[in-house]
PDB file of C-alpha atoms in Angstrom:
ATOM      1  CA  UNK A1492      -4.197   3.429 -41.074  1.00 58.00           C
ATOM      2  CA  UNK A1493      -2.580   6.071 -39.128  1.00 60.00           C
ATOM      3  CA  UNK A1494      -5.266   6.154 -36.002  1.00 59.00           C
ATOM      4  CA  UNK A1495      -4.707   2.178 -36.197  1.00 60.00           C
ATOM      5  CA  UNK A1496      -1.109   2.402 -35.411  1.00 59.00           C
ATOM      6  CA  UNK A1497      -1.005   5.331 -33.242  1.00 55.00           C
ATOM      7  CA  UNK A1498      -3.721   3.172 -31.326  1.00 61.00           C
ATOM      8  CA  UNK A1499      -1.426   0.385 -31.202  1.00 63.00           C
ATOM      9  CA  UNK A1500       1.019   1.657 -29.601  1.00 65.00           C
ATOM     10  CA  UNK A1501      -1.024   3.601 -27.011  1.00 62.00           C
ATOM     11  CA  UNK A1502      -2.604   0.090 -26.239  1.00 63.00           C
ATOM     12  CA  UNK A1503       1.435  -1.262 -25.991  1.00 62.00           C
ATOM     13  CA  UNK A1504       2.443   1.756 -23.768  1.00 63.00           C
ATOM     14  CA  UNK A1505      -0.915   1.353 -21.452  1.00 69.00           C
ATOM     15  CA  UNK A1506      -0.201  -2.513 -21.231  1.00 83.00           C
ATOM     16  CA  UNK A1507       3.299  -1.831 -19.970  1.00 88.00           C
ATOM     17  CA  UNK A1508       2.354   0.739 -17.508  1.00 88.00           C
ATOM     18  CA  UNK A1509      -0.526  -1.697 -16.465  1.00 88.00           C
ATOM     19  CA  UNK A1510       2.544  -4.392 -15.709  1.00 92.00           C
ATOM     20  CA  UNK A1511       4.974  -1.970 -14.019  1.00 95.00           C
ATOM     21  CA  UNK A1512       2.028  -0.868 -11.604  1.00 96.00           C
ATOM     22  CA  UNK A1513       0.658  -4.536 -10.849  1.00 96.00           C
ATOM     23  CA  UNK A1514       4.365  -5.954 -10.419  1.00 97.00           C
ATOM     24  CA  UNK A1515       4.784  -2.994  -7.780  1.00 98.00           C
ATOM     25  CA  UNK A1516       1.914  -3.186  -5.881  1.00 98.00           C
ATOM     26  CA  UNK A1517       2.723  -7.107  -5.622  1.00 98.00           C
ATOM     27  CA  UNK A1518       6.542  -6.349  -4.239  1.00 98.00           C
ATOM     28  CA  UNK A1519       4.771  -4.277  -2.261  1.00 98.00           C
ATOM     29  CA  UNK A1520       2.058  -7.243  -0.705  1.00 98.00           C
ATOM     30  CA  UNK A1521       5.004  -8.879  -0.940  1.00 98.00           C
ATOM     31  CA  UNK A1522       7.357  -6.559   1.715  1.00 98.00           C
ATOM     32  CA  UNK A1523       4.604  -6.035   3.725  1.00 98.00           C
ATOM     33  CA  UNK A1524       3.788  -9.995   4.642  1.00 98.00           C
ATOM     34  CA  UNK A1525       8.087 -10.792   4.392  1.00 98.00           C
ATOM     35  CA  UNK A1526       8.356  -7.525   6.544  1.00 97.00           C
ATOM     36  CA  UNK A1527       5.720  -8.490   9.347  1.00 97.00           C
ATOM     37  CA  UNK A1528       7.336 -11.997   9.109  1.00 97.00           C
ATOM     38  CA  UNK A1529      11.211 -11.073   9.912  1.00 96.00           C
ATOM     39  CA  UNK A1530      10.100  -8.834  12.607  1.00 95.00           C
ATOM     40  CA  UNK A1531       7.748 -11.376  13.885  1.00 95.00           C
ATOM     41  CA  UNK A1532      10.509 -13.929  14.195  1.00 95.00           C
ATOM     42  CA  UNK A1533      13.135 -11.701  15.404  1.00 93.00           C
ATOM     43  CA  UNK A1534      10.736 -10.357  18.213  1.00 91.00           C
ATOM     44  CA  UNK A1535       9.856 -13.990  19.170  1.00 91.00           C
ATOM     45  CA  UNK A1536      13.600 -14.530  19.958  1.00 92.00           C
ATOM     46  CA  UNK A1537      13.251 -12.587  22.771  1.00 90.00           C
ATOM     47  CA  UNK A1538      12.094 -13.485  25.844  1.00 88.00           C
ATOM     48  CA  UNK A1539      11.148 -10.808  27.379  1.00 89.00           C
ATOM     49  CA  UNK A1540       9.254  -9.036  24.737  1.00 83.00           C
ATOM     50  CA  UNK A1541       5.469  -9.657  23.985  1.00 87.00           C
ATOM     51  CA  UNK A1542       4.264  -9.980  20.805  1.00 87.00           C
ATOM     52  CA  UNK A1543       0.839  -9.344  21.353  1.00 85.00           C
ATOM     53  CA  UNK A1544      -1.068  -7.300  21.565  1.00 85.00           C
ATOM     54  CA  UNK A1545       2.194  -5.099  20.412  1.00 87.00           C
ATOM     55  CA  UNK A1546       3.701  -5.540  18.041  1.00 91.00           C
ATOM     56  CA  UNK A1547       1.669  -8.509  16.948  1.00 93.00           C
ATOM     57  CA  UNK A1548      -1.455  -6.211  15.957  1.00 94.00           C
ATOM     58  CA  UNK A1549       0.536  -3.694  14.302  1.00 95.00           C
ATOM     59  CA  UNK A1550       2.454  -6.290  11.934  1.00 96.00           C
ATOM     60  CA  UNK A1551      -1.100  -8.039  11.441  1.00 97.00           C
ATOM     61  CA  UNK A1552      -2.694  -4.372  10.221  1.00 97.00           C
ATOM     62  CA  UNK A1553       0.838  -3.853   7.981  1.00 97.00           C
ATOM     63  CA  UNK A1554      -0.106  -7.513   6.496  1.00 98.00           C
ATOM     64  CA  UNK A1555      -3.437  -6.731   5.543  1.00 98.00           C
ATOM     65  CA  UNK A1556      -2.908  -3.396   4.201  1.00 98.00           C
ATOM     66  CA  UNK A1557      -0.201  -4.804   1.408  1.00 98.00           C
ATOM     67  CA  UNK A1558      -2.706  -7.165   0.707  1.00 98.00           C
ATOM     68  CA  UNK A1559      -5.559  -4.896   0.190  1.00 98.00           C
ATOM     69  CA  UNK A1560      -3.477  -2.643  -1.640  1.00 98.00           C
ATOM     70  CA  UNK A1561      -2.450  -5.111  -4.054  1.00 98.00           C
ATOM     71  CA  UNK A1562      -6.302  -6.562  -4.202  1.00 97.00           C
ATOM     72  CA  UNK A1563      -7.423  -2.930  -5.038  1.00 96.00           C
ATOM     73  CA  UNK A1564      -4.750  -2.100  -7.874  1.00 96.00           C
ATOM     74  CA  UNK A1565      -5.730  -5.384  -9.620  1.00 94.00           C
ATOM     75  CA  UNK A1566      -9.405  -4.747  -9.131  1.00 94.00           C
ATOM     76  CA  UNK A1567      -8.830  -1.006 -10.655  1.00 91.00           C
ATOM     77  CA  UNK A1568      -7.209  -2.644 -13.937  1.00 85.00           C
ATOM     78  CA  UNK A1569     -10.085  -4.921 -14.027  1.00 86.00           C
ATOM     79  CA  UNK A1570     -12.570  -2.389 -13.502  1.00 83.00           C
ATOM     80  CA  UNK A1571     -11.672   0.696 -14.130  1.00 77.00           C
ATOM     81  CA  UNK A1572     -13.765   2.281 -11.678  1.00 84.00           C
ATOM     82  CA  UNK A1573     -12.649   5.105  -9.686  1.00 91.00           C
ATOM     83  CA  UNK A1574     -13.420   3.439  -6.402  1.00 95.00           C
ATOM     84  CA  UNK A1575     -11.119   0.741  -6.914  1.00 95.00           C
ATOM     85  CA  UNK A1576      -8.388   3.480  -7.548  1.00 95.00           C
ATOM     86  CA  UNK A1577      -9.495   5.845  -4.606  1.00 97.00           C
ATOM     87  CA  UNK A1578      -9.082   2.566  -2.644  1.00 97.00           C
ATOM     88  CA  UNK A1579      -5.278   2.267  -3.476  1.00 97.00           C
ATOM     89  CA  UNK A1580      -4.939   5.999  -2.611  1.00 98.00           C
ATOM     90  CA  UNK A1581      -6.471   5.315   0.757  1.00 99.00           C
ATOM     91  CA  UNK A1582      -4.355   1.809   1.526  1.00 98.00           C
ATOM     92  CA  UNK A1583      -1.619   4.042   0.030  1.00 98.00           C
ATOM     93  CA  UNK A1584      -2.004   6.484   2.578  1.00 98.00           C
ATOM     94  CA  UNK A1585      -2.711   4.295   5.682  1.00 98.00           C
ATOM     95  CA  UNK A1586       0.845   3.437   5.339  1.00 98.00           C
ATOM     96  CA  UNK A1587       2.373   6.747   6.335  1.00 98.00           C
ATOM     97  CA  UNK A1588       1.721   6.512  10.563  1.00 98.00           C
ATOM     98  CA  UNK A1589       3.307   2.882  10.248  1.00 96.00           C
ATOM     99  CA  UNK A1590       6.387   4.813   8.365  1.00 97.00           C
ATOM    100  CA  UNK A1591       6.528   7.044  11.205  1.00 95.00           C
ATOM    101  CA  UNK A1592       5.248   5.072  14.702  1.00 93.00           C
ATOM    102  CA  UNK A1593       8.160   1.971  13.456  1.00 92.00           C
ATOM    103  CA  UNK A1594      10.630   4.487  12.783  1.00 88.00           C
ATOM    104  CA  UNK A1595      13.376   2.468  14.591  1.00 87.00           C
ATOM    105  CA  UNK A1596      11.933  -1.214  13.718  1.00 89.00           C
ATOM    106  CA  UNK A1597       9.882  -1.580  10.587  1.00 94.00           C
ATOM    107  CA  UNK A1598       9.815   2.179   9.440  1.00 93.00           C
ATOM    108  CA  UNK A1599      12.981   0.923   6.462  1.00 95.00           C
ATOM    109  CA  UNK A1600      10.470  -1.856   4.699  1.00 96.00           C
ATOM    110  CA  UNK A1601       7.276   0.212   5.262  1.00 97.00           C
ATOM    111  CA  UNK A1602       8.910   3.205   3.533  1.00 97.00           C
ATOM    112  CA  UNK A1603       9.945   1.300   1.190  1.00 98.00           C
ATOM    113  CA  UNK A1604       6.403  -0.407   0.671  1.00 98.00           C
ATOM    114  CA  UNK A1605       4.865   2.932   0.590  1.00 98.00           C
ATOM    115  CA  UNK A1606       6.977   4.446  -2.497  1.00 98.00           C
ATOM    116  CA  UNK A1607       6.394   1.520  -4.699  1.00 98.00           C
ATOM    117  CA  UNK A1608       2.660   1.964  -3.267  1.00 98.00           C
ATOM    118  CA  UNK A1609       2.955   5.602  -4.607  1.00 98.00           C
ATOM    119  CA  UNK A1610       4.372   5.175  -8.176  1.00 98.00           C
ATOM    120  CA  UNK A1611       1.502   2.127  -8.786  1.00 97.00           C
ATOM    121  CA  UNK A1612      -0.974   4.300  -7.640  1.00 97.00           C
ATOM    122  CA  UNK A1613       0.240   7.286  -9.154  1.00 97.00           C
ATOM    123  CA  UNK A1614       0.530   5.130 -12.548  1.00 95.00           C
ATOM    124  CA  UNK A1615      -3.340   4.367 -11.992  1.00 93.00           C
ATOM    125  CA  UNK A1616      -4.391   7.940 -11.502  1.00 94.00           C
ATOM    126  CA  UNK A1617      -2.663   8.781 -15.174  1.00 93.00           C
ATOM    127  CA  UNK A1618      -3.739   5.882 -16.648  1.00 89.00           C
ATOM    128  CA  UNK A1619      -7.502   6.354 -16.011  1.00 89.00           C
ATOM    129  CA  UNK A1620      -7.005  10.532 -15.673  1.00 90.00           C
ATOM    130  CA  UNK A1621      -8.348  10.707 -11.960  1.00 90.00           C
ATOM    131  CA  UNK A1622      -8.605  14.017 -10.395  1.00 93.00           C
ATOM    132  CA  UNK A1623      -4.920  14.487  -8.559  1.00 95.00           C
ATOM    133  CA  UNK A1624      -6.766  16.475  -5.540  1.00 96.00           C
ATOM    134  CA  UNK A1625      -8.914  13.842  -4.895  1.00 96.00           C
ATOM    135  CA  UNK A1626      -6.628  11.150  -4.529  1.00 96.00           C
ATOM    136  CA  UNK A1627      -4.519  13.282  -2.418  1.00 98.00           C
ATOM    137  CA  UNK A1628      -7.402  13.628  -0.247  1.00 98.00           C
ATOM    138  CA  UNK A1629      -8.173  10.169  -0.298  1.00 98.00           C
ATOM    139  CA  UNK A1630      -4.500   9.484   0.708  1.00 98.00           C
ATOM    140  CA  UNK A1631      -4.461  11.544   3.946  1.00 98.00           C
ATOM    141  CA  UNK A1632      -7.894  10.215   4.790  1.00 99.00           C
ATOM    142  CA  UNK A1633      -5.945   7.415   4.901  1.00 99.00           C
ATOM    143  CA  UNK A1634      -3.219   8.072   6.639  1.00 98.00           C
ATOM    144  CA  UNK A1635      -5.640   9.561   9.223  1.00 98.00           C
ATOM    145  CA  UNK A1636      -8.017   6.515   9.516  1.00 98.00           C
ATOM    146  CA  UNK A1637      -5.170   4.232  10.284  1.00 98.00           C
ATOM    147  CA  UNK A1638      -3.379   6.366  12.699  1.00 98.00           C
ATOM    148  CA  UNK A1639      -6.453   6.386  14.692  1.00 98.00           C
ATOM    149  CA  UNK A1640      -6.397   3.043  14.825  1.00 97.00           C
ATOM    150  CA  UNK A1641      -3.089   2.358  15.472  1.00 96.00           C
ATOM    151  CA  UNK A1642      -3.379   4.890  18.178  1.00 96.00           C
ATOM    152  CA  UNK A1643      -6.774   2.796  19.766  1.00 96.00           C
ATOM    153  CA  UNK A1644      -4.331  -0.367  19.821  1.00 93.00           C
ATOM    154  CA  UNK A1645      -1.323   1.374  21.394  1.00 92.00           C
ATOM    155  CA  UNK A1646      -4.332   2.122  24.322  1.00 94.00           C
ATOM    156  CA  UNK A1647      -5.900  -0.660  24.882  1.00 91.00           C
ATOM    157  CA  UNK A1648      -2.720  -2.788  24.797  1.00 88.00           C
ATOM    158  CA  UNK A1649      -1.185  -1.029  27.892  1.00 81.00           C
TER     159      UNK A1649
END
């Protein structure tokens, strides 16, 4: 009888916790495409500035990346695998050169984007007990992967 309730309200706390980390990985999809809109619009205002391949490319990669991140935090709650949650961490991370290359444009949102990223992700890791040093690593991967890439566009765009 005891177990039973104590159970129950485990189960209440987890389905909470599941809530708060889907809602925040959606306002974070959600930042990222109204983000990469606003500074689509604004940009195309201006005459004289390009939008592509910069910063076109950059606000497409921001786009996809809140969407993937949301995609893998739903998958991870209905799967609890831990690639689905060493996804987020990745996505997570692949957000930190955006923070700092769009420091004086779309650095604000990103940041923002990024520490709701965190707390979902760092609800997941709790939630299913995944090793902390792995998703760190799986966070500066990451951050790493998409620097390179954002570092191949900044290249081949000049």
């Amino acid at each position: 009888m005891i177990e039973n309730q104590v159970d129950k309200k485990e189960q209440q706390q987890r389905s909470w916790l599941d809530l708060l980390a889907m809602v925040l990985a959606f306002f974070t999809a959600i930042i990222s495409f109204l983000g990469a809109l606003v500074t689509y619009l604004t940009q195309a205002q201006i005459p004289e500035a390009p939008l592509w391949p910069l910063p076109g490319l950059v606000l497409v990669d921001w786009v996809l990346l809140g969407s993937i991140g949301f995609f893998a935090v739903y998958l991870c709650f209905r799967h609890t695998s831990v690639k689905w949650l060493l996804l987020a961490w990745f996505i997570t991370g692949t957000l930190i050169p955006l923070i700092i290359l769009g420091a004086f444009s779309i650095g604000l949102a990103v940041l923002i984007a990024f520490f709701l990223f965190v707390i979902s992700t760092i609800i997941l890791t709790i939630r299913q007990k995944g090793k902390w040093i792995n998703s760190f690593a799986w966070l500066m991967l990451g951050s790493i992967c998409n620097l390179g890439i954002l570092f191949i566009i900044i290249t081949l765009s000049q």
